[in-house]
Amino acid sequence: MRPEFSCILFDLDGTIVDSAPGITATLAFTFEQLGLPIPSPAELVAYVGPPILDSFRDLAGFTPEQSQQALEIYRPEYLRHGAFNATVYPGVEDVLKAIHASDVPLGLATSKPETPAKLILEHYDLVKYFDVITGASDDEVRSAKADVVEEALRRLVSIGADVTRTVMVGDRSHDVHGAAAHDVPTIFVRWGYGSPAEEVGSIAVVDSAEQLLPLLLS
């Protein structure tokens, strides 16, 4: 297949893996430890995708101090129990494998901190397909999607990749907007956690991995 793009970036949660079970269970544990009512399952799913500190602020209404306290409960519990409570979406590994075989540089650009992101890719034997793996910094200083995309592009350039025709693949509006901040278009996948309204601004929308591959490599 002929490469349609010079580099490809993938989101992780909701795009490569259905990580909601592990994340929502860890969130429920966190709220319980804080002595707070546990949000409904539907409310907890809304936390999946954006930076966790943003979700604590925007969805739970926590102050910066409360968010930090919640993070200190959430992070170790997620690494112990939640990170591997996930499944790879059907057909996605085939897409990653095909990209790798095409020699188009492939990068991960996720709002999840890099440590659990790498652990998840290693656990599901997917790390071998990626040229660079970029996530939020473990201290959450770099967590906004635009900052993650910027760092992913920098790392791709450092290995000699041509980033002039890079595309993002993601499932939430913050993927679309974060990539657009660097003039990177997004292909929106509907099997993740985003709503139809979040598709606005993407260059294409797909319902399955089989639909995605021809858009990336034609």
Coordinates of N, CA, C and O in Angstrom, one line a residue, residues 52-208:
I52 N -6.4 13.2 33.6 CA -7.2 12.8 34.7 C -7.4 14.1 35.7 O -8.4 14.2 36.3
L53 N -6.4 14.9 35.7 CA -6.5 16.1 36.6 C -7.6 17.0 36.0 O -8.3 17.7 36.8
D54 N -7.7 17.1 34.7 CA -8.7 17.9 34.1 C -10.1 17.4 34.4 O -11.1 18.1 34.7
S55 N -10.2 16.0 34.4 CA -11.5 15.4 34.7 C -11.9 15.6 36.2 O -13.0 15.9 36.5
F56 N -10.9 15.5 37.1 CA -11.2 15.8 38.5 C -11.7 17.2 38.6 O -12.6 17.5 39.4
R57 N -11.1 18.2 37.9 CA -11.5 19.6 38.0 C -12.9 19.8 37.3 O -13.8 20.4 37.9
D58 N -13.0 19.3 36.1 CA -14.2 19.7 35.3 C -15.4 18.8 35.6 O -16.5 19.3 35.5
L59 N -15.2 17.6 36.0 CA -16.3 16.7 36.2 C -16.7 16.5 37.7 O -17.9 16.5 38.0
A60 N -15.7 16.5 38.5 CA -15.9 16.3 39.9 C -16.0 17.7 40.7 O -16.5 17.7 41.8
G61 N -15.5 18.7 40.0 CA -15.5 20.0 40.6 C -14.4 20.2 41.7 O -14.6 21.0 42.6
F62 N -13.4 19.4 41.7 CA -12.3 19.4 42.7 C -11.5 20.7 42.6 O -11.2 21.2 41.5
T63 N -11.0 21.2 43.7 CA -10.0 22.2 43.7 C -8.6 21.6 43.3 O -8.5 20.4 43.3
P64 N -7.6 22.4 43.0 CA -6.3 21.8 42.6 C -5.8 20.9 43.8 O -5.2 19.9 43.5
E65 N -6.0 21.3 45.0 CA -5.5 20.5 46.1 C -6.3 19.2 46.2 O -5.7 18.1 46.5
Q66 N -7.6 19.2 46.0 CA -8.4 18.0 46.1 C -8.1 17.1 44.9 O -8.0 15.9 45.1
S67 N -7.8 17.7 43.7 CA -7.4 16.9 42.6 C -6.1 16.2 42.8 O -5.9 15.0 42.4
Q68 N -5.2 16.9 43.4 CA -3.9 16.2 43.7 C -4.0 15.1 44.7 O -3.4 14.0 44.6
Q69 N -4.9 15.3 45.7 CA -5.1 14.3 46.7 C -5.8 13.1 46.0 O -5.4 11.9 46.3
A70 N -6.7 13.3 45.1 CA -7.4 12.2 44.4 C -6.4 11.5 43.5 O -6.4 10.2 43.4
L71 N -5.5 12.2 42.9 CA -4.5 11.6 42.0 C -3.6 10.7 42.8 O -3.2 9.6 42.3
E72 N -3.2 11.1 44.0 CA -2.3 10.3 44.8 C -2.9 9.0 45.3 O -2.2 8.0 45.5
I73 N -4.3 9.0 45.3 CA -5.0 7.7 45.5 C -5.1 6.9 44.2 O -4.9 5.7 44.2
Y74 N -5.5 7.6 43.2 CA -5.8 7.0 41.9 C -4.6 6.3 41.3 O -4.7 5.1 40.9
R75 N -3.5 7.0 41.2 CA -2.4 6.5 40.4 C -1.8 5.2 40.8 O -1.7 4.2 40.0
P76 N -1.5 5.0 42.1 CA -0.9 3.7 42.5 C -2.0 2.5 42.4 O -1.6 1.4 42.0
E77 N -3.2 2.8 42.7 CA -4.3 1.8 42.5 C -4.4 1.4 41.0 O -4.6 0.2 40.7
Y78 N -4.3 2.4 40.1 CA -4.5 2.1 38.7 C -3.3 1.2 38.2 O -3.5 0.3 37.5
L79 N -2.1 1.6 38.7 CA -0.9 0.8 38.3 C -1.0 -0.6 38.8 O -0.6 -1.6 38.2
R80 N -1.5 -0.8 40.0 CA -1.6 -2.1 40.7 C -2.7 -3.0 40.0 O -2.5 -4.2 39.8
H81 N -3.9 -2.4 39.8 CA -5.0 -3.2 39.4 C -5.7 -2.8 38.1 O -6.3 -3.6 37.4
G82 N -5.7 -1.5 37.8 CA -6.6 -1.0 36.7 C -6.0 -1.1 35.3 O -6.7 -1.3 34.3
A83 N -4.7 -1.0 35.2 CA -4.1 -0.8 33.9 C -4.3 -1.9 32.9 O -4.5 -1.7 31.7
F84 N -4.4 -3.1 33.4 CA -4.5 -4.3 32.6 C -5.9 -4.8 32.5 O -6.2 -5.9 31.9
N85 N -6.9 -4.1 33.1 CA -8.3 -4.4 33.0 C -8.8 -3.7 31.8 O -9.5 -2.7 31.8
A86 N -8.4 -4.2 30.6 CA -8.7 -3.5 29.3 C -8.6 -4.6 28.2 O -8.2 -5.7 28.4
T87 N -9.1 -4.2 27.1 CA -9.1 -5.1 25.9 C -8.7 -4.3 24.6 O -9.1 -3.2 24.5
V88 N -8.0 -4.9 23.7 CA -7.7 -4.3 22.5 C -8.9 -4.4 21.6 O -9.5 -5.4 21.4
Y89 N -9.2 -3.2 20.9 CA -10.4 -3.2 20.1 C -10.2 -4.1 18.8 O -9.1 -4.2 18.3
P90 N -11.3 -4.8 18.4 CA -11.1 -5.7 17.2 C -10.5 -5.0 16.0 O -10.9 -3.9 15.6
G91 N -9.5 -5.7 15.4 CA -8.9 -5.2 14.2 C -7.9 -4.1 14.3 O -7.1 -3.8 13.4
V92 N -7.7 -3.6 15.5 CA -6.8 -2.5 15.7 C -5.3 -2.9 15.6 O -4.5 -2.3 15.0
E93 N -5.0 -4.1 16.1 CA -3.7 -4.6 16.0 C -3.3 -4.8 14.5 O -2.2 -4.6 14.1
D94 N -4.2 -5.3 13.7 CA -4.0 -5.5 12.3 C -3.6 -4.2 11.6 O -2.8 -4.1 10.8
V95 N -4.3 -3.1 12.1 CA -4.0 -1.7 11.5 C -2.6 -1.3 11.9 O -1.8 -0.9 11.1
L96 N -2.2 -1.5 13.2 CA -0.9 -1.1 13.7 C 0.2 -1.9 13.0 O 1.2 -1.4 12.6
K97 N -0.1 -3.2 12.8 CA 0.9 -4.1 12.1 C 1.1 -3.6 10.7 O 2.2 -3.6 10.2
A98 N 0.0 -3.3 10.0 CA 0.1 -2.8 8.6 C 0.9 -1.5 8.5 O 1.7 -1.4 7.5
I99 N 0.7 -0.6 9.4 CA 1.4 0.6 9.4 C 2.9 0.4 9.6 O 3.7 0.9 8.9
H100 N 3.2 -0.5 10.6 CA 4.6 -0.8 10.8 C 5.3 -1.4 9.6 O 6.4 -1.1 9.3
A101 N 4.5 -2.3 8.9 CA 5.1 -3.0 7.7 C 5.3 -2.0 6.6 O 6.1 -2.2 5.7
S102 N 4.5 -0.9 6.6 CA 4.6 0.1 5.5 C 5.8 1.0 5.7 O 6.1 1.8 4.8
D103 N 6.4 1.0 6.8 CA 7.6 1.9 7.2 C 7.2 3.3 7.4 O 8.0 4.2 7.4
V104 N 5.9 3.6 7.5 CA 5.4 4.9 8.0 C 5.6 5.0 9.5 O 5.1 4.2 10.2
P105 N 6.4 6.0 9.9 CA 6.6 6.2 11.4 C 5.3 6.3 12.1 O 4.4 7.0 11.7
L106 N 5.2 5.5 13.2 CA 4.0 5.4 14.0 C 4.3 5.9 15.5 O 5.3 5.4 16.1
G107 N 3.5 6.8 16.0 CA 3.7 7.3 17.3 C 2.5 7.2 18.2 O 1.4 7.3 17.6
L108 N 2.7 7.0 19.5 CA 1.5 7.1 20.4 C 1.5 8.5 21.0 O 2.6 9.0 21.3
A109 N 0.3 9.0 21.1 CA 0.2 10.4 21.7 C -1.1 10.3 22.6 O -2.2 10.5 22.1
T110 N -0.8 10.0 23.8 CA -1.9 9.8 24.8 C -1.8 10.7 26.0 O -0.8 11.1 26.4
S111 N -3.0 11.1 26.5 CA -3.0 11.9 27.7 C -2.8 11.0 29.0 O -2.6 11.6 30.1
K112 N -2.7 9.7 28.8 CA -2.4 8.9 29.9 C -0.9 9.0 30.2 O -0.1 9.2 29.2
P113 N -0.4 9.0 31.4 CA 1.0 9.1 31.7 C 1.8 8.0 31.0 O 1.3 6.9 30.8
E114 N 3.0 8.3 30.6 CA 3.8 7.4 29.8 C 4.1 6.1 30.5 O 4.1 5.0 29.8
T115 N 4.3 6.1 31.8 CA 4.6 4.8 32.4 C 3.5 3.8 32.2 O 3.7 2.7 31.7
P116 N 2.2 4.0 32.6 CA 1.2 3.0 32.3 C 0.9 2.8 30.9 O 0.6 1.7 30.5
A117 N 1.1 3.8 30.0 CA 0.9 3.7 28.6 C 1.8 2.6 28.0 O 1.4 1.7 27.3
K118 N 3.1 2.7 28.4 CA 4.1 1.7 28.0 C 3.8 0.4 28.5 O 3.9 -0.6 27.8
L119 N 3.4 0.3 29.8 CA 3.1 -1.0 30.4 C 1.9 -1.7 29.6 O 1.9 -2.9 29.4
I120 N 0.9 -0.9 29.2 CA -0.2 -1.5 28.5 C 0.2 -2.0 27.2 O -0.2 -3.1 26.7
L121 N 1.0 -1.2 26.4 CA 1.4 -1.6 25.1 C 2.3 -2.9 25.2 O 2.2 -3.8 24.4
E122 N 3.1 -2.9 26.2 CA 4.0 -4.1 26.4 C 3.1 -5.3 26.8 O 3.3 -6.4 26.3
H123 N 2.1 -5.1 27.6 CA 1.3 -6.2 28.1 C 0.5 -6.8 26.9 O 0.4 -8.1 26.9
Y124 N 0.1 -6.0 26.0 CA -0.7 -6.6 24.8 C 0.2 -6.8 23.6 O -0.3 -7.0 22.5
D125 N 1.5 -6.7 23.8 CA 2.5 -7.0 22.8 C 2.3 -6.1 21.6 O 2.4 -6.5 20.4
L126 N 2.0 -4.8 21.8 CA 1.8 -3.8 20.8 C 3.0 -2.8 20.7 O 3.1 -2.1 19.7
V127 N 3.8 -2.8 21.7 CA 4.9 -1.8 21.7 C 5.8 -1.9 20.5 O 6.4 -0.9 20.0
K128 N 5.9 -3.1 19.9 CA 6.9 -3.4 18.8 C 6.4 -2.6 17.5 O 7.3 -2.5 16.6
Y129 N 5.2 -2.1 17.5 CA 4.8 -1.4 16.3 C 5.1 0.1 16.3 O 5.0 0.7 15.3
F130 N 5.5 0.6 17.4 CA 5.6 2.0 17.6 C 7.1 2.5 17.5 O 8.0 1.9 18.1
D131 N 7.3 3.6 16.8 CA 8.6 4.3 16.8 C 8.8 5.2 17.9 O 9.9 5.3 18.4
V132 N 7.8 5.9 18.4 CA 7.9 6.7 19.6 C 6.6 6.5 20.4 O 5.5 6.3 19.9
I133 N 6.8 6.6 21.7 CA 5.6 6.5 22.6 C 5.6 7.7 23.5 O 6.6 8.0 24.3
T134 N 4.6 8.5 23.4 CA 4.5 9.8 24.1 C 3.2 9.9 24.9 O 2.2 9.6 24.3
G135 N 3.3 10.2 26.1 CA 2.1 10.4 26.9 C 2.3 11.6 27.8 O 3.2 12.4 27.6
A136 N 1.4 11.8 28.7 CA 1.5 12.8 29.7 C 2.8 12.5 30.5 O 3.1 11.3 30.7
S137 N 3.5 13.5 31.0 CA 4.6 13.3 31.9 C 4.0 12.7 33.2 O 2.9 13.0 33.6
D138 N 4.8 11.9 33.8 CA 4.3 11.2 35.0 C 4.0 12.2 36.1 O 3.2 11.9 37.0
D139 N 4.6 13.4 36.1 CA 4.2 14.4 37.1 C 3.0 15.3 36.6 O 2.6 16.2 37.3
E140 N 2.4 14.9 35.5 CA 1.3 15.6 34.9 C 1.5 17.0 34.5 O 0.6 17.7 34.1
V141 N 2.8 17.5 34.5 CA 3.1 18.8 34.0 C 2.8 18.9 32.5 O 2.2 19.9 32.0
R142 N 3.1 17.9 31.8 CA 2.7 17.8 30.4 C 1.5 16.8 30.3 O 1.7 15.6 30.5
S143 N 0.3 17.4 30.2 CA -0.9 16.5 30.1 C -1.8 17.0 29.0 O -2.6 16.1 28.5
A144 N -1.9 18.2 28.7 CA -2.8 18.7 27.6 C -2.5 18.0 26.3 O -1.3 17.8 26.0
K145 N -3.5 17.6 25.6 CA -3.2 16.9 24.4 C -2.4 17.6 23.4 O -1.5 17.0 22.7
A146 N -2.5 18.9 23.3 CA -1.7 19.7 22.4 C -0.2 19.6 22.8 O 0.7 19.5 21.9
D147 N 0.1 19.6 24.1 CA 1.5 19.4 24.5 C 2.0 18.0 24.2 O 3.2 17.9 23.9
V148 N 1.1 17.0 24.4 CA 1.6 15.7 24.1 C 1.8 15.5 22.6 O 2.9 14.9 22.2
V149 N 1.0 16.0 21.8 CA 1.2 16.0 20.3 C 2.5 16.7 19.9 O 3.3 16.2 19.1
E150 N 2.7 17.9 20.5 CA 3.9 18.6 20.2 C 5.2 17.8 20.6 O 6.1 17.7 19.8
E151 N 5.2 17.1 21.7 CA 6.3 16.3 22.1 C 6.4 15.1 21.2 O 7.6 14.7 20.9
A152 N 5.3 14.5 20.8 CA 5.4 13.3 19.9 C 6.0 13.7 18.6 O 6.8 13.0 18.0
L153 N 5.6 14.9 18.1 CA 6.2 15.4 16.8 C 7.7 15.6 17.0 O 8.5 15.3 16.1
R154 N 8.1 16.2 18.1 CA 9.5 16.5 18.3 C 10.3 15.2 18.3 O 11.4 15.1 17.8
R155 N 9.7 14.1 19.0 CA 10.4 12.9 19.0 C 10.5 12.2 17.7 O 11.5 11.6 17.3
L156 N 9.5 12.4 16.9 CA 9.5 11.8 15.5 C 10.6 12.5 14.7 O 11.3 11.9 13.9
V157 N 10.6 13.8 14.8 CA 11.7 14.6 14.1 C 13.1 14.1 14.5 O 14.0 14.0 13.7
S158 N 13.2 13.8 15.8 CA 14.5 13.4 16.3 C 15.0 12.1 15.8 O 16.2 11.8 15.8
I159 N 14.1 11.3 15.3 CA 14.5 10.0 14.6 C 14.5 10.1 13.1 O 14.6 9.1 12.4
G160 N 14.4 11.3 12.6 CA 14.5 11.6 11.2 C 13.2 11.4 10.4 O 13.2 11.4 9.2
A161 N 12.1 11.4 11.1 CA 10.8 11.3 10.4 C 10.4 12.6 9.8 O 10.7 13.7 10.3
D162 N 9.6 12.5 8.7 CA 9.0 13.6 8.0 C 7.6 13.8 8.6 O 6.7 13.0 8.4
V163 N 7.5 14.9 9.3 CA 6.2 15.1 10.0 C 5.3 16.1 9.3 O 4.3 16.6 9.8
T164 N 5.6 16.4 8.0 CA 4.8 17.4 7.3 C 3.4 16.9 6.9 O 2.6 17.8 6.7
R165 N 3.2 15.6 6.9 CA 1.9 15.1 6.6 C 1.5 14.1 7.7 O 1.3 12.9 7.4
T166 N 1.4 14.6 8.9 CA 1.1 13.7 10.0 C -0.4 13.7 10.2 O -1.1 14.7 10.0
V167 N -1.0 12.6 10.7 CA -2.4 12.5 11.0 C -2.5 11.9 12.4 O -1.7 11.1 12.8
M168 N -3.6 12.3 13.1 CA -3.9 11.8 14.4 C -5.1 10.9 14.3 O -6.1 11.2 13.5
V169 N -5.1 9.8 15.0 CA -6.3 8.9 15.1 C -6.8 8.9 16.6 O -6.0 8.6 17.5
G170 N -8.0 9.3 16.8 CA -8.5 9.4 18.2 C -10.0 9.4 18.3 O -10.7 9.3 17.3
D171 N -10.5 9.4 19.5 CA -11.9 9.2 19.8 C -12.6 10.3 20.6 O -13.7 10.2 20.9
R172 N -11.8 11.4 20.9 CA -12.4 12.4 21.8 C -12.1 13.8 21.1 O -11.1 13.9 20.4
S173 N -12.9 14.8 21.5 CA -12.7 16.1 21.0 C -11.3 16.7 21.3 O -10.7 17.5 20.6
H174 N -10.7 16.3 22.5 CA -9.4 16.8 22.8 C -8.3 16.3 21.9 O -7.3 16.9 21.7
D175 N -8.6 15.1 21.3 CA -7.7 14.6 20.2 C -7.7 15.5 19.0 O -6.7 15.9 18.5
V176 N -8.9 15.8 18.6 CA -9.1 16.7 17.4 C -8.5 18.1 17.7 O -7.7 18.6 16.8
H177 N -8.8 18.7 18.8 CA -8.3 20.0 19.0 C -6.8 20.1 19.4 O -6.1 21.0 19.0
G178 N -6.4 19.1 20.1 CA -4.9 19.0 20.4 C -4.1 18.9 19.2 O -3.0 19.5 19.1
A179 N -4.5 18.0 18.3 CA -3.7 17.8 17.1 C -3.8 19.1 16.2 O -2.8 19.5 15.6
A180 N -5.0 19.7 16.1 CA -5.2 20.8 15.3 C -4.3 22.0 15.7 O -4.0 22.8 14.8
A181 N -4.0 22.0 17.0 CA -3.1 23.1 17.4 C -1.7 23.1 16.7 O -1.0 24.1 16.7
H182 N -1.4 21.9 16.1 CA -0.2 21.8 15.4 C -0.4 21.4 13.9 O 0.5 20.8 13.3
D183 N -1.6 21.8 13.4 CA -1.9 21.7 12.0 C -1.9 20.2 11.6 O -1.7 19.8 10.5
V184 N -2.3 19.3 12.6 CA -2.4 17.9 12.3 C -3.9 17.5 12.3 O -4.6 17.8 13.2
P185 N -4.3 17.0 11.2 CA -5.7 16.6 11.1 C -6.0 15.3 11.9 O -5.1 14.5 12.2
T186 N -7.3 15.1 12.2 CA -7.6 13.9 13.0 C -8.7 13.0 12.2 O -9.6 13.6 11.7
I187 N -8.5 11.7 12.3 CA -9.5 10.8 11.9 C -10.1 10.3 13.2 O -9.5 9.8 14.1
F188 N -11.4 10.4 13.2 CA -12.2 10.2 14.5 C -12.8 8.7 14.4 O -13.4 8.3 13.4
V189 N -12.5 8.0 15.5 CA -13.0 6.6 15.5 C -14.2 6.6 16.5 O -14.2 7.1 17.6
R190 N -15.3 5.9 16.0 CA -16.6 5.9 16.8 C -16.7 4.8 17.8 O -17.6 4.7 18.5
W191 N -15.7 3.9 17.8 CA -15.8 2.8 18.8 C -15.3 3.2 20.2 O -15.4 2.4 21.1
G192 N -14.8 4.4 20.3 CA -14.3 4.8 21.6 C -15.4 5.5 22.5 O -16.5 5.1 22.5
Y193 N -15.0 6.5 23.2 CA -15.8 7.1 24.2 C -16.4 8.5 23.9 O -17.1 9.1 24.7
G194 N -16.1 9.0 22.7 CA -16.6 10.3 22.3 C -18.0 10.3 21.8 O -18.6 9.3 21.4
S195 N -18.7 11.4 21.9 CA -20.0 11.6 21.4 C -20.0 12.1 20.0 O -19.0 12.6 19.5
P196 N -21.1 12.1 19.3 CA -21.1 12.6 17.9 C -20.7 14.0 17.8 O -20.0 14.4 16.8
A197 N -21.0 14.8 18.8 CA -20.6 16.2 18.8 C -19.1 16.4 18.8 O -18.6 17.4 18.3
E198 N -18.4 15.4 19.3 CA -16.9 15.5 19.4 C -16.2 15.3 18.1 O -15.0 15.5 18.0
E199 N -17.0 14.8 17.1 CA -16.4 14.5 15.8 C -16.1 15.8 15.0 O -15.4 15.8 14.0
V200 N -16.7 16.9 15.4 CA -16.6 18.1 14.7 C -15.1 18.5 14.6 O -14.4 18.6 15.6
G201 N -14.7 18.8 13.4 CA -13.3 19.3 13.1 C -12.5 18.1 12.6 O -11.3 18.4 12.1
S202 N -12.9 16.9 12.7 CA -12.1 15.8 12.1 C -12.3 15.7 10.6 O -13.2 16.3 10.0
I203 N -11.3 15.1 10.0 CA -11.3 15.0 8.5 C -12.1 13.8 8.0 O -12.4 13.7 6.8
A204 N -12.3 12.8 8.9 CA -13.0 11.6 8.5 C -13.5 10.9 9.8 O -12.9 11.1 10.9
V205 N -14.5 10.1 9.7 CA -15.1 9.4 10.8 C -15.2 7.9 10.4 O -15.7 7.6 9.3
V206 N -14.8 7.0 11.2 CA -14.9 5.6 10.9 C -15.5 4.8 12.0 O -15.5 5.2 13.2
D207 N -16.2 3.7 11.6 CA -16.9 2.9 12.6 C -16.1 1.6 12.9 O -16.5 0.9 13.9
S208 N -15.1 1.3 12.1 CA -14.4 0.0 12.4 C -12.9 0.2 11.9 O -12.6 1.1 11.1

